[in-house]
PDB file of C-alpha atoms in Angstrom:
ATOM      1  CA  UNK V 623      21.335  -3.222 -14.980  1.00  0.00           C
ATOM      2  CA  UNK V 624      24.069  -1.229 -16.502  1.00  0.00           C
ATOM      3  CA  UNK V 625      26.485  -2.725 -19.079  1.00  0.00           C
ATOM      4  CA  UNK V 626      29.196  -2.694 -16.441  1.00  0.00           C
ATOM      5  CA  UNK V 627      27.019  -4.522 -13.964  1.00  0.00           C
ATOM      6  CA  UNK V 628      25.977  -7.040 -16.699  1.00  0.00           C
ATOM      7  CA  UNK V 629      29.653  -7.650 -17.640  1.00  0.00           C
ATOM      8  CA  UNK V 630      30.661  -8.185 -13.980  1.00  0.00           C
ATOM      9  CA  UNK V 631      27.797 -10.677 -13.601  1.00  0.00           C
ATOM     10  CA  UNK V 632      28.795 -12.443 -16.748  1.00  0.00           C
ATOM     11  CA  UNK V 633      32.517 -12.575 -15.724  1.00  0.00           C
ATOM     12  CA  UNK V 634      31.455 -14.009 -12.284  1.00  0.00           C
ATOM     13  CA  UNK V 635      29.275 -16.711 -13.949  1.00  0.00           C
ATOM     14  CA  UNK V 636      32.009 -17.517 -16.444  1.00  0.00           C
ATOM     15  CA  UNK V 637      34.593 -17.839 -13.569  1.00  0.00           C
ATOM     16  CA  UNK V 638      32.265 -20.089 -11.679  1.00  0.00           C
ATOM     17  CA  UNK V 639      31.917 -22.294 -14.728  1.00  0.00           C
ATOM     18  CA  UNK V 640      35.545 -22.357 -15.812  1.00  0.00           C
ATOM     19  CA  UNK V 641      38.186 -24.995 -15.138  1.00  0.00           C
ATOM     20  CA  UNK V 642      41.910 -24.724 -15.614  1.00  0.00           C
ATOM     21  CA  UNK V 643      43.648 -27.940 -16.576  1.00  0.00           C
ATOM     22  CA  UNK V 644      47.388 -27.655 -16.543  1.00  0.00           C
ATOM     23  CA  UNK V 645      49.275 -30.283 -18.819  1.00  0.00           C
ATOM     24  CA  UNK V 646      52.949 -30.693 -19.637  1.00  0.00           C
ATOM     25  CA  UNK V 647      52.383 -28.701 -22.909  1.00  0.00           C
ATOM     26  CA  UNK V 648      50.279 -25.801 -21.509  1.00  0.00           C
ATOM     27  CA  UNK V 649      47.015 -24.657 -19.877  1.00  0.00           C
ATOM     28  CA  UNK V 650      43.623 -25.919 -21.075  1.00  0.00           C
ATOM     29  CA  UNK V 651      40.596 -23.836 -20.285  1.00  0.00           C
ATOM     30  CA  UNK V 652      37.383 -25.799 -19.951  1.00  0.00           C
ATOM     31  CA  UNK V 653      33.896 -24.241 -19.931  1.00  0.00           C
ATOM     32  CA  UNK V 654      31.615 -26.200 -17.641  1.00  0.00           C
ATOM     33  CA  UNK V 655      28.018 -26.816 -18.865  1.00  0.00           C
ATOM     34  CA  UNK V 656      25.756 -27.006 -15.760  1.00  0.00           C
ATOM     35  CA  UNK V 657      22.793 -26.340 -17.995  1.00  0.00           C
ATOM     36  CA  UNK V 658      23.371 -29.889 -19.396  1.00  0.00           C
ATOM     37  CA  UNK V 659      24.751 -31.723 -16.334  1.00  0.00           C
ATOM     38  CA  UNK V 660      24.555 -29.791 -13.074  1.00  0.00           C
ATOM     39  CA  UNK V 661      25.420 -32.777 -10.822  1.00  0.00           C
ATOM     40  CA  UNK V 662      28.535 -33.731 -12.845  1.00  0.00           C
ATOM     41  CA  UNK V 663      29.682 -30.128 -13.115  1.00  0.00           C
ATOM     42  CA  UNK V 664      29.464 -29.802  -9.296  1.00  0.00           C
ATOM     43  CA  UNK V 665      31.437 -33.197  -8.936  1.00  0.00           C
ATOM     44  CA  UNK V 666      34.264 -32.016 -11.252  1.00  0.00           C
ATOM     45  CA  UNK V 667      34.437 -28.638  -9.542  1.00  0.00           C
ATOM     46  CA  UNK V 668      34.540 -30.195  -6.029  1.00  0.00           C
ATOM     47  CA  UNK V 669      37.139 -32.704  -6.961  1.00  0.00           C
ATOM     48  CA  UNK V 670      39.201 -30.160  -8.770  1.00  0.00           C
ATOM     49  CA  UNK V 671      39.078 -27.720  -5.880  1.00  0.00           C
ATOM     50  CA  UNK V 672      40.281 -30.514  -3.517  1.00  0.00           C
ATOM     51  CA  UNK V 673      43.291 -31.224  -5.812  1.00  0.00           C
ATOM     52  CA  UNK V 674      41.925 -34.708  -6.425  1.00  0.00           C
ATOM     53  CA  UNK V 675      42.993 -34.613 -10.250  1.00  0.00           C
ATOM     54  CA  UNK V 676      46.539 -33.335  -9.523  1.00  0.00           C
ATOM     55  CA  UNK V 677      49.147 -35.756 -10.801  1.00  0.00           C
ATOM     56  CA  UNK V 678      46.549 -38.393 -12.053  1.00  0.00           C
ATOM     57  CA  UNK V 679      47.386 -40.039 -15.487  1.00  0.00           C
ATOM     58  CA  UNK V 680      45.578 -39.997 -18.789  1.00  0.00           C
ATOM     59  CA  UNK V 681      45.561 -43.799 -18.621  1.00  0.00           C
ATOM     60  CA  UNK V 682      43.493 -44.467 -21.787  1.00  0.00           C
ATOM     61  CA  UNK V 683      44.220 -42.359 -24.948  1.00  0.00           C
ATOM     62  CA  UNK V 684      43.001 -43.291 -28.293  1.00  0.00           C
ATOM     63  CA  UNK V 685      44.132 -41.499 -31.492  1.00  0.00           C
ATOM     64  CA  UNK V 686      41.293 -39.678 -33.192  1.00  0.00           C
ATOM     65  CA  UNK V 687      38.868 -40.545 -30.329  1.00  0.00           C
ATOM     66  CA  UNK V 688      39.629 -39.283 -26.824  1.00  0.00           C
ATOM     67  CA  UNK V 689      41.945 -38.906 -23.788  1.00  0.00           C
ATOM     68  CA  UNK V 690      40.629 -40.438 -20.530  1.00  0.00           C
ATOM     69  CA  UNK V 691      41.889 -39.558 -17.046  1.00  0.00           C
ATOM     70  CA  UNK V 692      40.567 -38.845 -13.521  1.00  0.00           C
ATOM     71  CA  UNK V 693      41.450 -42.186 -12.029  1.00  0.00           C
ATOM     72  CA  UNK V 694      43.973 -41.908  -9.256  1.00  0.00           C
ATOM     73  CA  UNK V 695      44.917 -45.610  -9.604  1.00  0.00           C
ATOM     74  CA  UNK V 696      45.640 -45.256 -13.317  1.00  0.00           C
ATOM     75  CA  UNK V 697      43.956 -48.536 -14.082  1.00  0.00           C
ATOM     76  CA  UNK V 698      40.564 -47.288 -15.316  1.00  0.00           C
ATOM     77  CA  UNK V 699      38.785 -48.898 -12.342  1.00  0.00           C
ATOM     78  CA  UNK V 700      39.408 -46.134  -9.689  1.00  0.00           C
ATOM     79  CA  UNK V 701      37.356 -43.210  -8.631  1.00  0.00           C
ATOM     80  CA  UNK V 702      36.779 -40.866  -5.758  1.00  0.00           C
ATOM     81  CA  UNK V 703      35.334 -41.574  -2.252  1.00  0.00           C
ATOM     82  CA  UNK V 704      32.100 -39.770  -3.400  1.00  0.00           C
ATOM     83  CA  UNK V 705      29.033 -41.867  -4.418  1.00  0.00           C
ATOM     84  CA  UNK V 706      28.591 -42.574  -8.260  1.00  0.00           C
ATOM     85  CA  UNK V 707      26.336 -40.097 -10.084  1.00  0.00           C
ATOM     86  CA  UNK V 708      23.032 -40.645 -11.824  1.00  0.00           C
ATOM     87  CA  UNK V 709      23.241 -40.256 -15.659  1.00  0.00           C
ATOM     88  CA  UNK V 710      22.673 -36.816 -17.114  1.00  0.00           C
ATOM     89  CA  UNK V 711      22.789 -37.855 -20.674  1.00  0.00           C
ATOM     90  CA  UNK V 712      22.305 -35.051 -23.139  1.00  0.00           C
ATOM     91  CA  UNK V 713      20.034 -35.457 -26.217  1.00  0.00           C
ATOM     92  CA  UNK V 714      22.053 -35.045 -29.429  1.00  0.00           C
ATOM     93  CA  UNK V 715      19.769 -32.198 -30.429  1.00  0.00           C
ATOM     94  CA  UNK V 716      21.144 -30.240 -27.433  1.00  0.00           C
ATOM     95  CA  UNK V 717      24.864 -31.136 -27.419  1.00  0.00           C
ATOM     96  CA  UNK V 718      27.050 -33.600 -29.245  1.00  0.00           C
ATOM     97  CA  UNK V 719      30.454 -35.320 -28.740  1.00  0.00           C
ATOM     98  CA  UNK V 720      32.636 -33.136 -31.011  1.00  0.00           C
ATOM     99  CA  UNK V 721      36.264 -32.075 -30.785  1.00  0.00           C
ATOM    100  CA  UNK V 722      36.982 -30.546 -27.321  1.00  0.00           C
ATOM    101  CA  UNK V 723      33.788 -32.048 -25.737  1.00  0.00           C
ATOM    102  CA  UNK V 724      34.302 -33.123 -22.086  1.00  0.00           C
ATOM    103  CA  UNK V 725      32.314 -36.139 -21.041  1.00  0.00           C
ATOM    104  CA  UNK V 726      32.069 -38.491 -18.021  1.00  0.00           C
ATOM    105  CA  UNK V 727      33.460 -42.039 -18.158  1.00  0.00           C
ATOM    106  CA  UNK V 728      31.346 -44.779 -16.756  1.00  0.00           C
ATOM    107  CA  UNK V 729      30.961 -48.599 -16.743  1.00  0.00           C
ATOM    108  CA  UNK V 730      28.126 -50.474 -18.632  1.00  0.00           C
ATOM    109  CA  UNK V 731      25.810 -49.055 -15.912  1.00  0.00           C
ATOM    110  CA  UNK V 732      24.435 -45.633 -16.936  1.00  0.00           C
ATOM    111  CA  UNK V 733      24.511 -44.424 -13.230  1.00  0.00           C
ATOM    112  CA  UNK V 734      28.223 -45.205 -12.572  1.00  0.00           C
ATOM    113  CA  UNK V 735      30.051 -41.985 -13.346  1.00  0.00           C
ATOM    114  CA  UNK V 736      32.332 -40.846 -10.549  1.00  0.00           C
ATOM    115  CA  UNK V 737      35.617 -39.013 -11.198  1.00  0.00           C
ATOM    116  CA  UNK V 738      36.827 -40.248 -14.545  1.00  0.00           C
ATOM    117  CA  UNK V 739      36.380 -37.946 -17.541  1.00  0.00           C
ATOM    118  CA  UNK V 740      37.512 -37.757 -21.197  1.00  0.00           C
ATOM    119  CA  UNK V 741      38.181 -35.058 -23.754  1.00  0.00           C
ATOM    120  CA  UNK V 742      37.308 -35.814 -27.432  1.00  0.00           C
ATOM    121  CA  UNK V 743      39.940 -35.431 -30.123  1.00  0.00           C
ATOM    122  CA  UNK V 744      37.251 -35.477 -32.860  1.00  0.00           C
ATOM    123  CA  UNK V 745      33.495 -36.113 -33.272  1.00  0.00           C
ATOM    124  CA  UNK V 746      32.101 -39.503 -32.165  1.00  0.00           C
ATOM    125  CA  UNK V 747      28.264 -39.580 -32.858  1.00  0.00           C
ATOM    126  CA  UNK V 748      27.878 -42.994 -31.307  1.00  0.00           C
ATOM    127  CA  UNK V 749      28.423 -41.439 -27.843  1.00  0.00           C
ATOM    128  CA  UNK V 750      25.672 -38.874 -28.348  1.00  0.00           C
ATOM    129  CA  UNK V 751      22.912 -39.324 -25.887  1.00  0.00           C
ATOM    130  CA  UNK V 752      24.839 -42.313 -24.161  1.00  0.00           C
ATOM    131  CA  UNK V 753      27.254 -40.436 -22.037  1.00  0.00           C
ATOM    132  CA  UNK V 754      27.088 -37.193 -19.984  1.00  0.00           C
ATOM    133  CA  UNK V 755      28.603 -34.081 -21.438  1.00  0.00           C
ATOM    134  CA  UNK V 756      29.788 -31.708 -18.725  1.00  0.00           C
ATOM    135  CA  UNK V 757      31.960 -29.208 -20.570  1.00  0.00           C
ATOM    136  CA  UNK V 758      34.030 -28.140 -23.570  1.00  0.00           C
ATOM    137  CA  UNK V 759      37.552 -27.002 -24.157  1.00  0.00           C
ATOM    138  CA  UNK V 760      37.556 -23.288 -25.022  1.00  0.00           C
ATOM    139  CA  UNK V 761      41.329 -22.861 -25.339  1.00  0.00           C
ATOM    140  CA  UNK V 762      44.433 -24.956 -25.086  1.00  0.00           C
ATOM    141  CA  UNK V 763      43.216 -27.985 -27.293  1.00  0.00           C
ATOM    142  CA  UNK V 764      46.762 -27.930 -28.776  1.00  0.00           C
ATOM    143  CA  UNK V 765      47.997 -29.137 -25.398  1.00  0.00           C
ATOM    144  CA  UNK V 766      45.320 -31.848 -25.324  1.00  0.00           C
ATOM    145  CA  UNK V 767      46.457 -33.016 -28.775  1.00  0.00           C
ATOM    146  CA  UNK V 768      49.931 -33.661 -27.431  1.00  0.00           C
ATOM    147  CA  UNK V 769      48.833 -36.018 -24.660  1.00  0.00           C
ATOM    148  CA  UNK V 770      50.787 -39.358 -25.051  1.00  0.00           C
ATOM    149  CA  UNK V 771      48.699 -41.968 -27.002  1.00  0.00           C
ATOM    150  CA  UNK V 772      48.042 -45.552 -25.812  1.00  0.00           C
ATOM    151  CA  UNK V 773      48.462 -48.794 -27.742  1.00  0.00           C
ATOM    152  CA  UNK V 774      45.998 -51.292 -29.150  1.00  0.00           C
ATOM    153  CA  UNK V 775      42.249 -51.073 -29.083  1.00  0.00           C
ATOM    154  CA  UNK V 776      42.082 -50.329 -25.338  1.00  0.00           C
ATOM    155  CA  UNK V 777      44.271 -47.260 -25.667  1.00  0.00           C
ATOM    156  CA  UNK V 778      46.047 -48.113 -22.291  1.00  0.00           C
ATOM    157  CA  UNK V 779      49.160 -45.865 -22.037  1.00  0.00           C
ATOM    158  CA  UNK V 780      52.499 -46.981 -20.678  1.00  0.00           C
ATOM    159  CA  UNK V 781      54.180 -44.142 -18.637  1.00  0.00           C
ATOM    160  CA  UNK V 782      51.272 -41.860 -19.283  1.00  0.00           C
ATOM    161  CA  UNK V 783      51.170 -38.091 -19.289  1.00  0.00           C
ATOM    162  CA  UNK V 784      49.571 -36.754 -16.093  1.00  0.00           C
ATOM    163  CA  UNK V 785      47.404 -33.831 -15.070  1.00  0.00           C
ATOM    164  CA  UNK V 786      49.828 -31.401 -13.440  1.00  0.00           C
ATOM    165  CA  UNK V 787      47.026 -29.372 -11.746  1.00  0.00           C
ATOM    166  CA  UNK V 788      43.162 -28.929 -12.312  1.00  0.00           C
ATOM    167  CA  UNK V 789      41.293 -26.193 -10.472  1.00  0.00           C
ATOM    168  CA  UNK V 790      38.167 -24.081 -10.857  1.00  0.00           C
ATOM    169  CA  UNK V 791      38.968 -20.538 -12.041  1.00  0.00           C
ATOM    170  CA  UNK V 792      38.093 -19.109  -8.742  1.00  0.00           C
ATOM    171  CA  UNK V 793      40.502 -21.471  -6.952  1.00  0.00           C
ATOM    172  CA  UNK V 794      43.323 -21.356  -9.478  1.00  0.00           C
TER     173      UNK V 794
END
């Protein structure tokens, strides 16, 4: 393959594995990691392409830890109509929960991830190998940093910031 063909193929692959998350303070670009969690990446892309995440709140936001959203009810108990996903936990040797890492929220059951996700504000080693990593913020982390924080240990947010729009790059 020529360099031009290689670059086109890379751009196509990058677009296929890129999400745009529009927040009140700007656009966040997320690189999907299907090499780590193919089922979770497919779910996020499917829901984002359907507009599922539009206007959903970041209902749980804890300073120095993470911002969690993707629940249309805003309670932390909701999800999509699709079935829950089997865990695709990543060994810490392969990927870790660092600033900008995107993971799937779940209940105590490892196989309960559905639509809720979180974006890390900083490293959190106790999550490594215990939750599914499906992507990472590659630009716009400053907009994530401005998401309204919650109160108390639960991080539940009163009048939370919402996702304006989230779409795969090819659909944006």
